[in-house]
XYZ file of N, CA, C and O in Angstrom:
864
model
N 156.012 5.935 -3.327
C 154.669 5.775 -3.866
C 154.604 4.932 -5.125
O 153.515 4.672 -5.634
N 155.736 4.517 -5.625
C 155.729 3.700 -6.833
C 155.464 2.239 -6.486
O 155.912 1.740 -5.453
N 154.737 1.560 -7.348
C 154.372 0.158 -7.112
C 155.503 -0.741 -7.602
O 155.633 -0.990 -8.803
N 156.302 -1.224 -6.660
C 157.459 -2.051 -7.034
C 157.041 -3.429 -7.547
O 157.872 -4.168 -8.071
N 155.759 -3.758 -7.386
C 155.273 -5.051 -7.875
C 154.573 -4.937 -9.231
O 154.063 -5.917 -9.746
N 154.570 -3.726 -9.767
C 153.971 -3.505 -11.078
C 155.099 -3.394 -12.111
O 155.786 -2.376 -12.188
N 155.298 -4.445 -12.923
C 156.417 -4.446 -13.870
C 156.270 -3.421 -14.995
O 157.210 -3.214 -15.760
N 155.104 -2.800 -15.096
C 154.918 -1.763 -16.097
C 155.302 -0.388 -15.550
O 155.436 0.570 -16.310
N 155.490 -0.312 -14.223
C 155.835 0.958 -13.583
C 157.241 0.939 -12.996
O 157.976 1.922 -13.098
N 157.587 -0.173 -12.399
C 158.897 -0.311 -11.755
C 159.577 -1.529 -12.371
O 159.237 -2.669 -12.054
N 160.519 -1.270 -13.265
C 161.075 -2.343 -14.098
C 162.493 -2.696 -13.672
O 163.417 -1.893 -13.848
N 162.703 -3.898 -13.117
C 164.072 -4.320 -12.802
C 164.780 -4.795 -14.063
O 164.155 -5.268 -15.014
N 166.113 -4.632 -14.086
C 166.912 -5.066 -15.232
C 166.370 -4.488 -16.538
O 166.167 -5.185 -17.532
N 166.171 -3.177 -16.513
C 165.625 -2.503 -17.684
C 166.671 -2.458 -18.793
O 167.815 -2.065 -18.579
N 166.282 -2.874 -19.997
C 167.212 -2.923 -21.122
C 167.511 -1.524 -21.643
O 166.600 -0.752 -21.957
N 168.800 -1.193 -21.700
C 169.234 0.115 -22.199
C 170.393 -0.122 -23.157
O 171.550 0.114 -22.841
N 170.068 -0.635 -24.346
C 171.098 -0.935 -25.336
C 171.897 0.312 -25.682
O 171.334 1.387 -25.951
N 173.222 0.185 -25.673
C 174.101 1.312 -25.943
C 174.851 1.056 -27.239
O 175.755 0.228 -27.307
N 174.464 1.769 -28.318
C 175.137 1.602 -29.605
C 175.074 0.161 -30.077
O 174.003 -0.440 -30.140
N 176.248 -0.384 -30.385
C 176.301 -1.764 -30.873
C 176.229 -2.771 -29.736
O 176.062 -3.964 -29.972
N 176.351 -2.277 -28.495
C 176.281 -3.178 -27.344
C 174.823 -3.449 -27.015
O 174.071 -2.553 -26.657
N 174.421 -4.679 -27.154
C 173.044 -5.063 -26.888
C 172.948 -5.791 -25.546
O 173.899 -6.401 -25.087
N 171.783 -5.690 -24.948
C 171.560 -6.394 -23.694
C 172.078 -5.657 -22.473
O 172.137 -6.224 -21.384
N 172.478 -4.389 -22.633
C 172.895 -3.588 -21.490
C 171.682 -3.331 -20.600
O 170.623 -2.926 -21.090
N 171.836 -3.537 -19.311
C 170.685 -3.421 -18.420
C 171.016 -2.537 -17.213
O 172.049 -2.707 -16.575
N 170.112 -1.609 -16.932
C 170.225 -0.790 -15.739
C 169.400 -1.485 -14.656
O 168.408 -2.161 -14.959
N 169.800 -1.353 -13.395
C 169.172 -2.128 -12.327
C 167.668 -1.913 -12.234
O 166.900 -2.875 -12.125
N 167.248 -0.644 -12.260
C 165.813 -0.368 -12.174
C 165.464 0.833 -13.048
O 166.282 1.742 -13.230
N 164.240 0.847 -13.535
C 163.721 2.007 -14.254
C 162.306 2.277 -13.770
O 161.494 1.350 -13.641
N 162.018 3.530 -13.476
C 160.653 3.944 -13.138
C 160.042 4.474 -14.422
O 160.555 5.430 -15.020
N 158.976 3.828 -14.844
C 158.350 4.136 -16.123
C 157.066 4.922 -15.894
O 156.209 4.518 -15.107
N 156.950 6.052 -16.579
C 155.757 6.891 -16.484
C 155.261 7.167 -17.899
O 156.049 7.572 -18.772
N 153.970 6.916 -18.124
C 153.384 7.062 -19.459
C 154.171 6.263 -20.488
O 154.467 6.730 -21.593
N 154.557 5.062 -20.087
C 155.260 4.095 -20.942
C 156.661 4.549 -21.354
O 157.253 3.971 -22.264
N 157.191 5.547 -20.667
C 158.532 6.018 -20.948
C 159.401 5.936 -19.697
O 158.951 6.314 -18.607
N 160.625 5.408 -19.823
C 161.520 5.381 -18.651
C 161.862 6.813 -18.251
O 162.411 7.572 -19.053
N 161.514 7.181 -17.025
C 161.713 8.561 -16.575
C 162.866 8.671 -15.590
O 163.623 9.636 -15.597
N 163.009 7.647 -14.732
C 164.078 7.639 -13.732
C 164.819 6.310 -13.812
O 164.199 5.244 -13.711
N 166.127 6.365 -13.999
C 166.958 5.162 -13.994
C 167.688 5.079 -12.658
O 168.169 6.094 -12.145
N 167.763 3.874 -12.107
C 168.427 3.681 -10.819
C 169.486 2.595 -10.952
O 169.167 1.456 -11.305
N 170.725 2.960 -10.698
C 171.830 1.999 -10.719
C 172.309 1.789 -9.295
O 172.649 2.744 -8.586
N 172.321 0.537 -8.846
C 172.632 0.217 -7.445
C 173.983 -0.486 -7.312
O 174.322 -1.355 -8.118
N 174.706 -0.105 -6.270
C 176.007 -0.693 -5.987
C 176.064 -1.112 -4.519
O 175.241 -0.688 -3.703
N 177.032 -1.953 -4.145
C 177.165 -2.354 -2.737
C 177.412 -1.153 -1.829
O 177.954 -0.129 -2.262
N 177.022 -1.287 -0.567
C 177.073 -0.156 0.362
C 178.490 0.339 0.648
O 178.669 1.474 1.088
N 179.500 -0.490 0.401
C 180.875 -0.062 0.668
C 181.593 0.416 -0.598
O 182.791 0.680 -0.586
N 180.849 0.552 -1.700
C 181.460 0.982 -2.963
C 181.581 2.497 -3.036
O 180.739 3.234 -2.512
N 182.633 2.944 -3.695
C 182.834 4.362 -3.985
C 182.042 4.683 -5.253
O 182.383 4.224 -6.341
N 180.990 5.471 -5.120
C 180.100 5.722 -6.253
C 180.768 6.480 -7.389
O 180.318 6.399 -8.537
N 181.818 7.227 -7.087
C 182.475 8.009 -8.135
C 183.034 7.120 -9.247
O 183.261 7.580 -10.372
N 183.240 5.843 -8.953
C 183.794 4.923 -9.941
C 182.738 4.409 -10.915
O 183.073 3.789 -11.922
N 181.456 4.642 -10.613
C 180.393 4.020 -11.393
C 179.537 4.997 -12.181
O 178.596 4.582 -12.855
N 179.829 6.285 -12.101
C 179.003 7.276 -12.793
C 179.009 7.063 -14.308
O 178.003 7.287 -14.979
N 180.130 6.610 -14.859
C 180.235 6.426 -16.308
C 179.257 5.355 -16.799
O 178.745 5.439 -17.918
N 179.014 4.360 -15.966
C 178.077 3.294 -16.339
C 176.656 3.851 -16.458
O 175.949 3.591 -17.435
N 176.248 4.639 -15.458
C 174.927 5.257 -15.507
C 174.848 6.247 -16.669
O 173.803 6.391 -17.306
N 175.960 6.914 -16.961
C 176.027 7.856 -18.078
C 175.633 7.167 -19.388
O 174.866 7.711 -20.190
N 176.149 5.976 -19.610
C 175.839 5.244 -20.840
C 174.361 4.896 -20.920
O 173.726 5.069 -21.959
N 173.808 4.424 -19.812
C 172.398 4.057 -19.792
C 171.509 5.278 -20.036
O 170.530 5.213 -20.777
N 171.868 6.372 -19.382
C 171.068 7.598 -19.483
C 171.008 8.076 -20.930
O 169.947 8.431 -21.445
N 172.148 8.082 -21.595
C 172.236 8.575 -22.967
C 171.444 7.700 -23.936
O 170.918 8.185 -24.936
N 171.328 6.411 -23.616
C 170.671 5.466 -24.520
C 169.157 5.428 -24.348
O 168.472 4.750 -25.119
N 168.610 6.145 -23.373
C 167.164 6.121 -23.125
C 166.598 7.543 -23.143
O 167.328 8.511 -23.321
N 165.301 7.632 -22.916
C 164.640 8.938 -22.843
C 164.488 9.404 -21.399
O 163.731 10.338 -21.128
N 165.202 8.763 -20.489
C 165.093 9.111 -19.067
C 165.508 10.550 -18.811
O 166.398 11.089 -19.474
N 164.854 11.191 -17.837
C 165.190 12.557 -17.465
C 166.077 12.612 -16.233
O 166.743 13.614 -15.998
N 166.061 11.531 -15.429
C 166.867 11.517 -14.210
C 167.562 10.174 -14.060
O 167.017 9.130 -14.425
N 168.772 10.233 -13.521
C 169.508 9.022 -13.191
C 169.899 9.066 -11.731
O 170.328 10.113 -11.235
N 169.728 7.957 -11.048
C 170.096 7.881 -9.630
C 171.151 6.791 -9.459
O 170.940 5.644 -9.856
N 172.272 7.171 -8.884
C 173.346 6.225 -8.577
C 173.421 6.102 -7.069
O 173.555 7.105 -6.362
N 173.296 4.872 -6.558
C 173.245 4.713 -5.106
C 173.950 3.456 -4.627
O 174.045 2.456 -5.350
N 174.456 3.538 -3.396
C 174.969 2.344 -2.717
C 174.069 2.016 -1.531
O 174.461 1.291 -0.628
N 172.873 2.563 -1.552
C 171.909 2.315 -0.485
C 172.027 3.286 0.678
O 171.126 3.386 1.506
N 173.134 3.995 0.732
C 173.357 4.989 1.788
C 173.418 6.379 1.180
O 172.751 7.308 1.627
N 174.216 6.498 0.124
C 174.331 7.767 -0.594
C 173.583 7.639 -1.917
O 173.724 6.639 -2.631
N 172.778 8.658 -2.223
C 172.016 8.696 -3.465
C 172.433 9.938 -4.249
O 172.308 11.052 -3.751
N 172.922 9.728 -5.472
C 173.322 10.847 -6.320
C 172.338 10.964 -7.478
O 172.126 10.010 -8.224
N 171.765 12.160 -7.622
C 170.751 12.418 -8.641
C 171.369 13.215 -9.795
O 171.937 14.289 -9.586
N 171.215 12.700 -11.006
C 171.780 13.336 -12.187
C 170.673 13.705 -13.183
O 169.608 13.095 -13.199
N 170.968 14.682 -14.025
C 170.104 14.998 -15.155
C 170.978 15.574 -16.267
O 172.201 15.420 -16.242
N 170.364 16.263 -17.228
C 171.118 16.751 -18.393
C 171.038 18.271 -18.503
O 170.546 18.806 -19.497
N 171.529 18.965 -17.508
C 171.471 20.424 -17.486
C 172.401 21.057 -18.516
O 172.089 22.093 -19.093
N 173.555 20.453 -18.739
C 174.577 21.077 -19.584
C 174.386 20.772 -21.071
O 174.550 21.653 -21.914
N 174.044 19.528 -21.401
C 173.800 19.148 -22.801
C 172.613 18.197 -22.845
O 172.611 17.178 -22.146
N 171.635 18.517 -23.634
C 170.405 17.731 -23.688
C 170.695 16.275 -24.037
O 171.447 15.974 -24.959
N 170.070 15.377 -23.259
C 170.175 13.920 -23.441
C 171.553 13.354 -23.098
O 171.820 12.179 -23.344
N 172.430 14.200 -22.559
C 173.746 13.720 -22.105
C 173.856 13.994 -20.608
O 173.790 15.148 -20.173
N 173.997 12.955 -19.837
C 174.004 13.111 -18.390
C 175.181 13.952 -17.917
O 176.309 13.765 -18.364
N 174.891 14.897 -17.012
C 175.946 15.743 -16.464
C 176.975 14.906 -15.710
O 176.663 13.854 -15.151
N 178.183 15.419 -15.678
C 179.251 14.715 -14.964
C 179.035 14.755 -13.456
O 179.348 13.795 -12.754
N 178.454 15.855 -12.976
C 178.244 16.012 -11.535
C 176.756 15.965 -11.204
O 175.930 16.477 -11.967
N 176.387 15.379 -10.069
C 174.976 15.310 -9.683
C 174.448 16.671 -9.253
O 175.208 17.522 -8.793
N 173.139 16.874 -9.423
C 172.546 18.117 -8.954
C 172.040 17.979 -7.520
O 171.757 18.974 -6.853
N 171.963 16.746 -7.048
C 171.508 16.503 -5.676
C 172.195 15.249 -5.146
O 172.252 14.226 -5.832
N 172.728 15.342 -3.944
C 173.321 14.188 -3.274
C 172.687 14.065 -1.891
O 172.689 15.014 -1.116
N 172.130 12.896 -1.623
C 171.473 12.652 -0.334
C 172.199 11.521 0.384
O 172.355 10.434 -0.166
N 172.641 11.804 1.596
C 173.341 10.822 2.424
C 172.423 10.449 3.582
O 172.145 11.267 4.457
N 171.917 9.230 3.589
C 170.965 8.820 4.621
C 171.584 8.796 6.012
O 170.864 8.855 7.006
N 172.910 8.733 6.092
C 173.571 8.761 7.399
C 173.742 10.186 7.908
O 174.170 10.401 9.044
N 173.422 11.163 7.054
C 173.519 12.568 7.447
C 172.394 13.343 6.760
O 172.629 14.299 6.017
N 171.173 12.908 7.019
C 170.010 13.453 6.331
C 169.632 14.820 6.882
O 169.564 15.017 8.093
N 169.372 15.763 5.983
C 168.992 17.119 6.371
C 167.562 17.400 5.933
O 167.048 16.761 5.008
N 166.946 18.370 6.585
C 165.557 18.721 6.250
C 165.424 19.106 4.785
O 164.449 18.754 4.124
N 166.411 19.840 4.251
C 166.321 20.268 2.855
C 166.427 19.079 1.899
O 165.897 19.143 0.785
N 167.093 17.997 2.332
C 167.159 16.796 1.497
C 165.772 16.176 1.361
O 165.366 15.752 0.271
N 165.055 16.124 2.473
C 163.707 15.552 2.466
C 162.795 16.373 1.566
O 161.984 15.825 0.805
N 162.942 17.698 1.639
C 162.143 18.580 0.785
C 162.355 18.255 -0.690
O 161.397 18.234 -1.485
N 163.599 17.993 -1.067
C 163.903 17.674 -2.466
C 163.428 16.276 -2.834
O 162.939 16.046 -3.946
N 163.551 15.330 -1.910
C 163.121 13.958 -2.186
C 161.618 13.872 -2.412
O 161.149 13.076 -3.238
N 160.860 14.682 -1.687
C 159.402 14.681 -1.837
C 159.006 14.986 -3.278
O 157.994 14.479 -3.774
N 159.807 15.775 -3.961
C 159.497 16.134 -5.349
C 159.496 14.922 -6.269
O 158.897 14.949 -7.347
N 160.193 13.855 -5.867
C 160.281 12.655 -6.696
C 159.202 11.630 -6.375
O 159.117 10.595 -7.031
N 158.381 11.901 -5.355
C 157.303 10.975 -5.009
C 156.315 10.876 -6.162
O 156.102 11.843 -6.909
N 155.711 9.727 -6.310
C 154.822 9.475 -7.446
C 153.700 10.499 -7.529
O 153.398 11.020 -8.604
N 153.100 10.804 -6.375
C 151.938 11.694 -6.388
C 152.300 13.156 -6.639
O 151.436 13.980 -6.932
N 153.586 13.484 -6.526
C 153.972 14.891 -6.700
C 155.040 15.097 -7.772
O 155.538 16.212 -7.944
N 155.388 14.049 -8.507
C 156.456 14.157 -9.498
C 156.089 15.154 -10.602
O 155.068 15.007 -11.276
N 156.915 16.160 -10.738
C 156.747 17.167 -11.782
C 158.130 17.410 -12.380
O 158.954 18.117 -11.810
N 158.393 16.795 -13.512
C 159.720 16.833 -14.124
C 160.188 18.263 -14.355
O 161.321 18.630 -14.031
N 159.319 19.090 -14.908
C 159.700 20.478 -15.210
C 160.040 21.245 -13.930
O 160.979 22.050 -13.910
N 159.276 20.995 -12.871
C 159.522 21.680 -11.597
C 160.876 21.270 -11.018
O 161.635 22.117 -10.525
N 161.196 19.995 -11.095
C 162.478 19.516 -10.584
C 163.628 20.100 -11.402
O 164.626 20.576 -10.852
N 163.468 20.094 -12.717
C 164.531 20.608 -13.585
C 164.755 22.104 -13.371
O 165.891 22.588 -13.465
N 163.688 22.831 -13.064
C 163.822 24.275 -12.869
C 164.647 24.612 -11.639
O 165.278 25.669 -11.567
N 164.654 23.714 -10.644
C 165.430 23.964 -9.424
C 166.749 23.192 -9.394
O 167.600 23.438 -8.538
N 166.919 22.251 -10.340
C 168.099 21.384 -10.336
C 169.395 22.160 -10.506
O 170.401 21.869 -9.858
N 169.379 23.172 -11.384
C 170.605 23.935 -11.635
C 171.043 24.691 -10.389
O 172.226 24.702 -10.035
N 170.085 25.312 -9.700
C 170.415 26.024 -8.460
C 170.974 25.068 -7.423
O 171.941 25.383 -6.720
N 170.361 23.885 -7.307
C 170.823 22.886 -6.341
C 172.250 22.449 -6.660
O 173.096 22.342 -5.769
N 172.504 22.191 -7.939
C 173.814 21.705 -8.356
C 174.906 22.710 -8.035
O 175.914 22.382 -7.385
N 174.707 23.959 -8.455
C 175.773 24.950 -8.282
C 175.857 25.446 -6.847
O 176.939 25.838 -6.387
N 174.754 25.409 -6.121
C 174.802 25.751 -4.701
C 175.677 24.748 -3.952
O 176.506 25.120 -3.113
N 175.515 23.454 -4.291
C 176.328 22.422 -3.657
C 177.805 22.592 -4.011
O 178.688 22.495 -3.145
N 178.096 22.870 -5.282
C 179.480 23.027 -5.709
C 180.133 24.244 -5.050
O 181.310 24.208 -4.678
N 179.363 25.320 -4.907
C 179.891 26.527 -4.248
C 180.216 26.240 -2.791
O 181.271 26.642 -2.279
N 179.317 25.529 -2.115
C 179.548 25.211 -0.698
C 180.745 24.279 -0.530
O 181.525 24.426 0.416
N 180.889 23.322 -1.461
C 182.040 22.424 -1.406
C 183.336 23.201 -1.618
O 184.334 22.961 -0.939
N 183.312 24.127 -2.591
C 184.501 24.945 -2.850
C 184.854 25.783 -1.630
O 186.017 25.846 -1.223
N 183.850 26.421 -1.038
C 184.101 27.292 0.107
C 184.621 26.484 1.294
O 185.520 26.927 2.019
N 184.071 25.286 1.483
C 184.521 24.431 2.578
C 185.998 24.072 2.420
O 186.768 24.094 3.394
N 186.404 23.771 1.185
C 187.809 23.441 0.929
C 188.710 24.642 1.168
O 189.813 24.509 1.704
N 188.242 25.814 0.766
C 189.049 27.021 0.938
C 189.207 27.384 2.417
O 190.250 27.901 2.835
N 188.187 27.105 3.203
C 188.282 27.369 4.641
C 189.317 26.445 5.284
O 190.113 26.858 6.130
N 189.296 25.182 4.876
C 190.207 24.198 5.462
C 191.626 24.364 4.941
O 192.596 24.201 5.687
N 191.748 24.687 3.665
C 193.083 24.800 3.059
C 193.039 25.849 1.950
O 192.843 25.515 0.774
N 193.215 27.122 2.308
C 193.112 28.196 1.315
C 194.088 28.008 0.151
O 195.276 27.762 0.363
N 193.566 28.117 -1.050
C 194.413 27.996 -2.238
C 195.144 29.314 -2.493
O 194.774 30.364 -1.953
N 196.158 29.254 -3.349
C 196.913 30.461 -3.688
C 196.011 31.518 -4.313
O 196.097 32.701 -3.982
N 195.122 31.083 -5.206
C 194.212 32.027 -5.865
C 193.286 32.699 -4.859
O 193.009 33.904 -4.962
N 192.812 31.921 -3.880
C 191.907 32.490 -2.877
C 192.647 33.492 -1.994
O 192.122 34.566 -1.679
N 193.875 33.145 -1.602
C 194.682 34.050 -0.774
C 194.940 35.352 -1.529
O 194.836 36.452 -0.969
N 195.268 35.257 -2.817
C 195.494 36.453 -3.631
C 194.231 37.303 -3.699
O 194.289 38.537 -3.628
N 193.086 36.641 -3.839
C 191.814 37.358 -3.905
C 191.566 38.164 -2.637
O 191.162 39.329 -2.691
N 191.843 37.563 -1.486
C 191.664 38.255 -0.211
C 192.675 39.395 -0.079
O 192.331 40.514 0.329
N 193.928 39.121 -0.438
C 194.977 40.126 -0.301
C 194.723 41.349 -1.183
O 195.119 42.468 -0.838
N 194.060 41.156 -2.305
C 193.752 42.282 -3.190
C 192.904 43.340 -2.497
O 192.929 44.513 -2.879
N 192.173 42.929 -1.468
C 191.298 43.864 -0.748
C 191.913 44.388 0.542
O 191.439 45.399 1.078
N 192.954 43.719 1.050
C 193.466 44.119 2.373
C 194.962 44.439 2.398
O 195.459 44.997 3.385
N 195.673 44.110 1.338
C 197.128 44.276 1.344
C 197.566 45.063 0.112
O 197.281 44.672 -1.023
N 198.245 46.184 0.329
C 198.627 47.062 -0.779
C 199.981 46.723 -1.391
O 200.319 47.231 -2.468
N 200.764 45.880 -0.707
C 202.091 45.558 -1.210
C 202.058 44.557 -2.353
O 201.004 44.093 -2.786
N 203.245 44.228 -2.839
C 203.366 43.241 -3.911
C 203.068 41.852 -3.357
O 203.587 41.469 -2.304
N 202.220 41.102 -4.066
C 201.826 39.764 -3.594
C 202.846 38.724 -4.057
O 202.603 37.932 -4.968
N 204.008 38.728 -3.445
C 205.023 37.727 -3.773
C 204.635 36.396 -3.138
O 203.740 36.324 -2.286
N 205.300 35.332 -3.540
C 204.997 34.024 -2.984
C 205.260 33.993 -1.483
O 204.539 33.345 -0.723
N 206.293 34.722 -1.065
C 206.608 34.791 0.362
C 205.471 35.445 1.138
O 205.090 34.979 2.221
N 204.919 36.520 0.592
C 203.791 37.207 1.222
C 202.566 36.290 1.268
O 201.874 36.182 2.288
N 202.319 35.607 0.151
C 201.172 34.685 0.080
C 201.309 33.584 1.123
O 200.360 33.256 1.840
N 202.516 33.010 1.232
C 202.747 31.936 2.197
C 202.573 32.421 3.630
O 202.048 31.693 4.484
N 202.992 33.661 3.898
C 202.901 34.174 5.265
C 201.466 34.519 5.642
O 201.074 34.420 6.809
N 200.654 34.918 4.653
C 199.271 35.302 4.933
C 198.310 34.113 4.939
O 197.217 34.211 5.506
N 198.693 33.022 4.297
C 197.776 31.884 4.172
C 197.246 31.395 5.523
O 196.023 31.261 5.698
N 198.110 31.104 6.527
C 197.564 30.651 7.818
C 196.730 31.719 8.523
O 195.764 31.392 9.223
N 197.078 32.989 8.327
C 196.321 34.074 8.956
C 194.925 34.181 8.352
O 193.928 34.373 9.072
N 194.843 34.045 7.037
C 193.547 34.095 6.361
C 192.680 32.916 6.797
O 191.483 33.070 7.080
N 193.281 31.740 6.871
C 192.546 30.562 7.321
C 192.017 30.770 8.736
O 190.838 30.528 9.029
N 192.870 31.263 9.628
C 192.483 31.499 11.015
C 191.384 32.551 11.098
O 190.414 32.395 11.861
N 191.517 33.620 10.333
C 190.548 34.707 10.376
C 189.170 34.252 9.908
O 188.146 34.603 10.513
N 189.134 33.476 8.836
C 187.853 32.982 8.310
C 187.191 32.056 9.320
O 185.981 32.148 9.592
N 187.982 31.151 9.903
C 187.422 30.218 10.873
C 186.915 30.954 12.116
O 185.872 30.594 12.680
N 187.635 31.998 12.546
C 187.188 32.792 13.680
C 185.878 33.505 13.358
O 184.973 33.576 14.189
N 185.780 34.033 12.129
C 184.561 34.718 11.724
C 183.371 33.758 11.737
O 182.290 34.095 12.224
N 183.572 32.555 11.180
C 182.495 31.559 11.150
C 182.074 31.197 12.572
O 180.880 31.132 12.886
N 183.066 30.964 13.443
C 182.750 30.615 14.836
C 182.024 31.753 15.545
O 181.039 31.524 16.271
N 182.506 32.978 15.358
C 181.866 34.127 15.997
C 180.433 34.309 15.502
O 179.524 34.624 16.280
N 180.250 34.112 14.207
C 178.917 34.257 13.625
C 177.963 33.206 14.184
O 176.817 33.505 14.531
N 178.452 31.969 14.295
C 177.624 30.892 14.845
C 177.295 31.148 16.315
O 176.157 30.963 16.753
N 178.304 31.589 17.071
C 178.077 31.867 18.497
C 177.064 32.988 18.686
O 176.218 32.939 19.589
N 177.134 34.004 17.837
C 176.194 35.119 17.931
C 174.767 34.647 17.649
O 173.822 35.057 18.346
N 174.620 33.770 16.660
C 173.288 33.247 16.340
C 172.759 32.371 17.464
O 171.564 32.408 17.784
N 173.649 31.584 18.080
C 173.232 30.722 19.187
C 172.788 31.567 20.374
O 171.758 31.303 21.005
N 173.555 32.628 20.680
C 173.202 33.514 21.789
C 171.866 34.194 21.539
O 171.035 34.330 22.442
N 171.649 34.616 20.289
C 170.384 35.260 19.940
C 169.216 34.297 20.107
O 168.164 34.660 20.648
N 169.423 33.051 19.661
C 168.362 32.048 19.770
C 168.069 31.725 21.233
O 166.906 31.609 21.640
N 169.130 31.591 22.055
C 168.945 31.288 23.477
C 168.247 32.447 24.181
O 167.389 32.240 25.040
N 168.634 33.660 23.817
C 168.017 34.841 24.424
C 166.542 34.912 24.073
O 165.694 35.221 24.914
N 166.211 34.584 22.832
C 164.822 34.606 22.390
C 164.010 33.556 23.138
O 162.893 33.820 23.592
N 164.604 32.343 23.269
C 163.915 31.274 24.000
C 163.693 31.668 25.448
O 162.653 31.393 26.040
N 164.705 32.318 26.043
C 164.607 32.727 27.442
C 163.490 33.751 27.623
O 162.706 33.688 28.568
N 163.395 34.702 26.693
C 162.343 35.717 26.763
C 160.964 35.085 26.628
O 160.011 35.469 27.316
N 160.856 34.091 25.743
C 159.572 33.424 25.555
C 159.177 32.635 26.800
O 158.006 32.593 27.174
N 160.173 32.025 27.456
C 159.883 31.280 28.694
C 159.362 32.220 29.769
O 158.436 31.892 30.513
N 159.973 33.400 29.866
C 159.546 34.370 30.875
C 158.123 34.832 30.591
O 157.294 34.967 31.492
N 157.815 35.026 29.315
C 156.482 35.489 28.933
C 155.405 34.469 29.236
O 154.242 34.825 29.478
N 155.786 33.178 29.229
C 154.783 32.131 29.435
C 154.594 31.771 30.909
O 153.703 31.001 31.249
N 155.463 32.321 31.761
C 155.310 32.040 33.191
C 154.093 32.787 33.715
O 153.953 33.988 33.546
N 153.207 32.094 34.334
C 152.016 32.716 34.919
C 152.097 32.636 36.428
O 152.654 31.707 36.997
N 151.521 33.625 37.046
C 151.569 33.670 38.514
C 150.655 32.603 39.076
O 149.490 32.486 38.710
N 151.191 31.788 39.969
C 150.420 30.739 40.617
C 149.635 31.347 41.752
O 150.196 31.969 42.658
N 148.306 31.256 41.728
C 147.503 31.874 42.798
C 147.791 31.248 44.143
O 148.021 30.034 44.241
N 147.814 32.087 45.175
C 148.094 31.585 46.521
C 146.933 30.742 46.997
O 145.763 31.044 46.768
N 147.265 29.637 47.680
C 146.238 28.748 48.219
C 145.812 29.235 49.590
O 146.641 29.516 50.452
N 144.513 29.374 49.766
C 144.010 29.888 51.058
C 144.246 28.864 52.159
O 143.973 27.665 51.992
N 144.804 29.338 53.250
C 145.100 28.477 54.379
C 143.809 28.276 55.190
O 143.253 29.224 55.742
N 143.329 27.061 55.225
C 142.060 26.781 55.924
C 142.276 26.139 57.285
O 141.322 25.716 57.935
N 143.569 26.030 57.689
C 143.790 25.371 58.977
C 143.606 26.367 60.111
O 143.719 27.576 59.931
């Protein structure tokens, strides 16, 4: 909803002088009420964005912007200053991958539309989004390759013996297998429930076709 042809609203090569360095420019800035609110730094589509966060960090700190977006046109990483005011967080609170777009991503993106932009509303949910993503990433890694700490945590609830390294090593593949089986079983149960529900609804919608009178 932003007017990309209005240089007072959508500013390319926005100047973000950093300390003694003058002429530093961020690719785009969305300006609201004459203040840069969203900074956008763009990179080629084959670039690893993790290498460029420090550049956006400098721009963010030098302006009054509330959000920074780092993108290669496919992946969009949204940053703000949840941990220290006016200092961009090291990790994004929202990451959107256009090649793997989810409904919840669209819900979050709508919040940034011009007609619905509410900085306070976005910031109030940003922390939950950030840590929810980090928790899911951590859990995904533990499922694929359980760490020693995670194995010890599980063993504390199921194993009464001494947790020696040998015990930890022997239980690690079993814990991995058990978690993956649980996830698969849980998914299969939900799929069966959904299919059963759909089947019941189909039966309920079947109506009796009236017999056609034979006139021959």
